[in-house]
Amino acid sequence: MPKVLGISGSLREGSHTRRMVELALQAAAECGSATELLDLREHPMPLFEAHRDYKDDTRIQAVVQKIREAECYIVGTPEYHGCMSGALKNLFDFVYTEISGKLFGIVAATGGSQGVSSLDNLRACLLYCHAWVLPYNVGASSRDFDDLGNIVNDQVVDRLRRVGRDVAVYGPLLWEQFRRDLVQPDGAPQGFAGWVQ
Ligand SMILES: Cc1cc2nc3c(=O)[nH]c(=O)nc-3n(C[C@H](O)[C@H](O)[C@H](O)COP(=O)(O)O)c2cc1C
């Protein structure tokens, strides 16, 4: 059973981002995936310090392990000044080697924009981590939600469900081939073998 991890990059209570990720995860579950949500509000990460070794920090390792175990992801960000949230970017500084070769579906919640800028920013970060990203994404503004945080725009719902379905279907295929490509026929490592965790 493919493992799809949802990651919500907003720390706001009642987050629209979290709602979007939950909906896409639901569609992935309907395709037979095992799904789980990682809400950064519930797993606060310290600011990443590149000179530090976090191996003995059990709280951080629990988050890293969840990310390592997943085969593909649905990640959501609130749009902050045209970029992903600082909390989400900080997470990727901890886990870039764990996400290489794996597929992401990306979604963004905004105040009023289409989310293009923050989604491009998130996509660029993931590509630099050698992850795959679906060739389309979903943006939803506050107008697409009611006061209870439900999504009231059917087009947004449809696109989120498509993200969930496509991540669940294409993610395991890409990851399987990527892993195979790390080893030459004689067993010697090749490609990104020295990078992937
Ligand atoms: C610091 C900050 C910066 C923001 N920048 C933008 C922005 O550039 N464009 C936009 O449309 N909305 C912007 N917003 C609004 C948020 O994207 C919007 O409230 C969104 O719903 C947040 O997602 P959440 O509900 O998951 O927290 C900003 C909000 C904050 C707090």
Coordinates of C-alpha atoms and ligand atoms in Angstrom, one line a residue:
M1 CA 0.0 0.0 0.0
P2 CA 1.6 3.3 -1.0
K3 CA 2.3 5.8 1.8
V4 CA 1.2 9.3 1.1
L5 CA 2.1 12.0 3.7
G6 CA 0.3 15.3 3.8
I7 CA 2.2 18.3 5.1
S8 CA 0.5 21.4 6.2
G9 CA 2.8 24.4 6.3
S10 CA 0.5 26.8 8.2
L11 CA 0.7 27.3 12.0
R12 CA -2.7 29.1 12.0
E13 CA -5.5 27.6 14.0
G14 CA -8.3 26.8 11.6
S15 CA -5.9 26.8 8.7
H16 CA -7.3 26.8 5.1
T17 CA -4.0 25.1 4.0
R18 CA -4.6 22.2 6.3
R19 CA -8.2 21.8 4.9
M20 CA -6.9 21.7 1.4
V21 CA -4.3 19.0 2.2
E22 CA -6.9 16.9 4.1
L23 CA -9.2 16.9 1.1
A24 CA -6.5 15.8 -1.3
L25 CA -5.3 13.2 1.2
Q26 CA -8.9 11.8 1.3
A27 CA -8.8 11.3 -2.5
A28 CA -5.4 9.5 -2.2
A29 CA -6.9 7.2 0.5
E30 CA -9.8 6.4 -1.8
C31 CA -7.2 5.2 -4.3
G32 CA -5.9 2.7 -1.8
S33 CA -3.1 4.7 -0.2
A34 CA -2.2 4.7 3.5
T35 CA -2.4 8.4 4.4
E36 CA -1.2 10.5 7.3
L37 CA -1.1 14.3 8.0
L38 CA 1.9 16.1 9.3
D39 CA 0.7 19.4 10.7
L40 CA 3.7 21.7 11.5
R41 CA 1.5 23.4 14.1
E42 CA 1.6 20.1 16.0
H43 CA 5.2 19.4 15.3
P44 CA 7.1 22.7 15.7
M45 CA 10.6 22.5 14.4
P46 CA 13.5 24.7 15.6
L47 CA 15.2 27.0 13.1
F48 CA 17.6 24.8 11.2
E49 CA 21.3 25.3 12.0
A50 CA 23.5 23.8 9.3
H51 CA 26.5 23.1 11.6
R52 CA 24.4 21.1 14.1
D53 CA 23.8 17.4 14.2
Y54 CA 20.2 16.5 15.1
K55 CA 20.6 12.7 15.2
D56 CA 20.0 12.6 19.0
D57 CA 17.0 14.9 19.0
T58 CA 14.1 12.4 19.2
R59 CA 11.4 15.0 18.5
I60 CA 13.1 16.0 15.2
Q61 CA 13.9 12.5 14.3
A62 CA 10.3 11.5 14.7
V63 CA 9.3 14.1 12.0
V64 CA 12.3 13.1 9.7
Q65 CA 11.3 9.4 10.0
K66 CA 7.7 10.2 9.0
I67 CA 9.0 12.0 5.9
R68 CA 11.6 9.2 5.1
E69 CA 8.9 6.5 5.3
A70 CA 6.5 8.2 2.9
E71 CA 6.7 7.5 -0.8
C72 CA 5.0 10.6 -2.0
Y73 CA 3.5 13.8 -0.5
I74 CA 0.7 16.4 -0.7
V75 CA 2.2 19.6 0.7
G76 CA 0.3 22.8 1.3
T77 CA 1.5 26.3 2.1
P78 CA -0.1 29.5 3.0
E79 CA 1.0 32.3 0.7
Y80 CA 3.2 34.6 2.7
H81 CA 4.5 37.6 0.7
G82 CA 4.4 35.6 -2.5
C83 CA 6.4 32.7 -0.9
M84 CA 5.9 29.5 1.0
S85 CA 5.7 29.9 4.8
G86 CA 9.0 30.1 6.7
A87 CA 7.9 27.1 8.8
L88 CA 7.6 25.0 5.6
K89 CA 10.9 26.2 4.1
N90 CA 12.6 25.5 7.4
L91 CA 11.3 21.9 7.3
F92 CA 12.8 21.2 3.9
D93 CA 16.2 22.4 5.2
F94 CA 16.0 19.4 7.6
V95 CA 14.8 16.7 5.1
Y96 CA 16.1 17.4 1.6
T97 CA 17.8 14.0 1.2
E98 CA 14.7 12.1 2.5
I99 CA 12.5 13.6 -0.3
S100 CA 14.7 13.1 -3.3
G101 CA 13.1 11.1 -6.1
K102 CA 9.7 11.3 -4.6
L103 CA 6.6 13.0 -6.0
F104 CA 4.8 16.0 -4.5
G105 CA 1.4 17.5 -5.2
I106 CA 1.4 21.1 -4.1
V107 CA -1.4 23.4 -3.0
A108 CA -1.6 26.9 -1.6
A109 CA -4.1 29.0 0.5
T110 CA -4.0 32.7 -0.1
G111 CA -5.7 35.9 1.0
G112 CA -6.7 36.9 -2.5
S113 CA -4.2 35.9 -5.1
Q114 CA -4.1 32.8 -7.2
G115 CA -1.1 31.5 -5.3
V116 CA 1.1 31.3 -8.4
S117 CA 4.1 33.0 -6.8
S118 CA 4.1 30.9 -3.6
L119 CA 3.5 27.7 -5.6
D120 CA 6.4 28.6 -7.9
N121 CA 8.6 29.2 -4.9
L122 CA 7.6 25.9 -3.3
R123 CA 8.1 24.1 -6.6
A124 CA 11.6 25.6 -7.0
C125 CA 12.6 24.5 -3.5
L126 CA 11.4 20.9 -4.2
L127 CA 13.2 20.7 -7.5
Y128 CA 16.4 21.8 -5.8
C129 CA 15.9 18.9 -3.4
H130 CA 15.7 16.6 -6.4
A131 CA 12.0 15.8 -5.8
W132 CA 9.4 15.5 -8.6
V133 CA 6.4 17.8 -8.6
L134 CA 3.1 17.3 -10.4
P135 CA 2.9 19.6 -13.5
Y136 CA -0.1 21.5 -12.1
N137 CA -1.1 22.7 -8.7
V138 CA -4.0 24.2 -6.7
G139 CA -4.5 27.7 -5.3
A140 CA -7.5 28.7 -3.2
S141 CA -8.1 32.2 -1.8
S142 CA -10.2 33.1 1.3
R143 CA -13.2 33.6 -1.1
D144 CA -13.2 29.8 -1.7
F145 CA -13.9 29.0 2.0
D146 CA -16.9 29.6 4.2
D147 CA -16.7 30.9 7.8
L148 CA -16.3 27.3 9.1
G149 CA -13.3 26.7 6.8
N150 CA -15.1 24.4 4.4
I151 CA -14.2 24.7 0.7
V152 CA -17.2 26.1 -1.2
N153 CA -15.7 26.3 -4.7
D154 CA -16.4 23.0 -6.5
Q155 CA -13.5 23.6 -9.0
V156 CA -11.0 23.8 -6.1
V157 CA -12.5 20.6 -4.7
D158 CA -12.1 18.8 -8.0
R159 CA -8.5 20.0 -8.5
L160 CA -7.6 18.9 -5.0
R161 CA -9.1 15.5 -5.5
R162 CA -7.1 15.2 -8.8
V163 CA -3.9 16.1 -7.0
G164 CA -4.6 13.4 -4.4
R165 CA -5.4 10.8 -7.1
D166 CA -2.4 11.6 -9.2
V167 CA 0.1 11.6 -6.3
A168 CA -1.2 8.2 -5.2
V169 CA -0.9 6.7 -8.7
Y170 CA 2.3 8.3 -10.1
G171 CA 4.2 8.7 -6.9
P172 CA 5.0 5.0 -6.2
L173 CA 6.0 4.4 -9.9
L174 CA 8.5 7.3 -9.9
W175 CA 10.0 6.4 -6.6
E176 CA 10.4 2.7 -7.5
Q177 CA 12.2 3.6 -10.7
F178 CA 14.3 6.3 -9.0
R179 CA 15.5 3.7 -6.4
R180 CA 16.3 1.2 -9.1
D181 CA 18.4 3.8 -10.9
L182 CA 20.6 4.2 -7.8
V183 CA 22.3 0.9 -8.4
Q184 CA 24.2 -0.3 -11.5
P185 CA 23.7 -3.9 -12.7
D186 CA 26.9 -5.0 -10.9
G187 CA 25.6 -3.5 -7.6
A188 CA 27.8 -0.4 -7.6
P189 CA 26.0 2.9 -6.6
Q190 CA 25.3 5.4 -9.3
G191 CA 23.4 8.7 -9.8
F192 CA 22.0 10.2 -6.6
A193 CA 23.0 7.1 -4.5
G194 CA 25.3 9.1 -2.3
W195 CA 22.6 11.7 -1.6
V196 CA 19.4 9.8 -1.0
Q197 CA 18.7 8.7 2.6
Ligands
LIG1 C1 2.6 37.3 6.9 C2 1.5 37.1 5.9 C3 1.8 37.3 4.5 C4 0.8 37.1 3.6 N1 1.0 37.3 2.3 C5 0.1 37.1 1.3 C6 0.3 37.3 0.0 O1 1.5 37.6 -0.4 N2 -0.7 37.1 -0.9 C7 -1.9 36.7 -0.5 O2 -2.8 36.5 -1.3 N3 -2.2 36.5 0.8 C8 -1.2 36.7 1.7 N4 -1.5 36.5 3.1 C9 -2.8 35.9 3.5 C10 -2.7 34.4 3.7 O3 -2.1 33.8 2.5 C11 -4.1 33.8 3.9 O4 -4.6 34.3 5.1 C12 -4.1 32.3 3.9 O5 -5.4 31.8 4.2 C13 -3.3 31.7 5.0 O6 -3.4 30.3 5.0 P1 -3.9 29.5 6.3 O7 -5.3 29.8 6.5 O8 -3.6 28.1 6.0 O9 -3.1 30.0 7.5 C14 -0.5 36.7 4.0 C15 -0.7 36.5 5.4 C16 0.3 36.6 6.3 C17 0.0 36.3 7.8

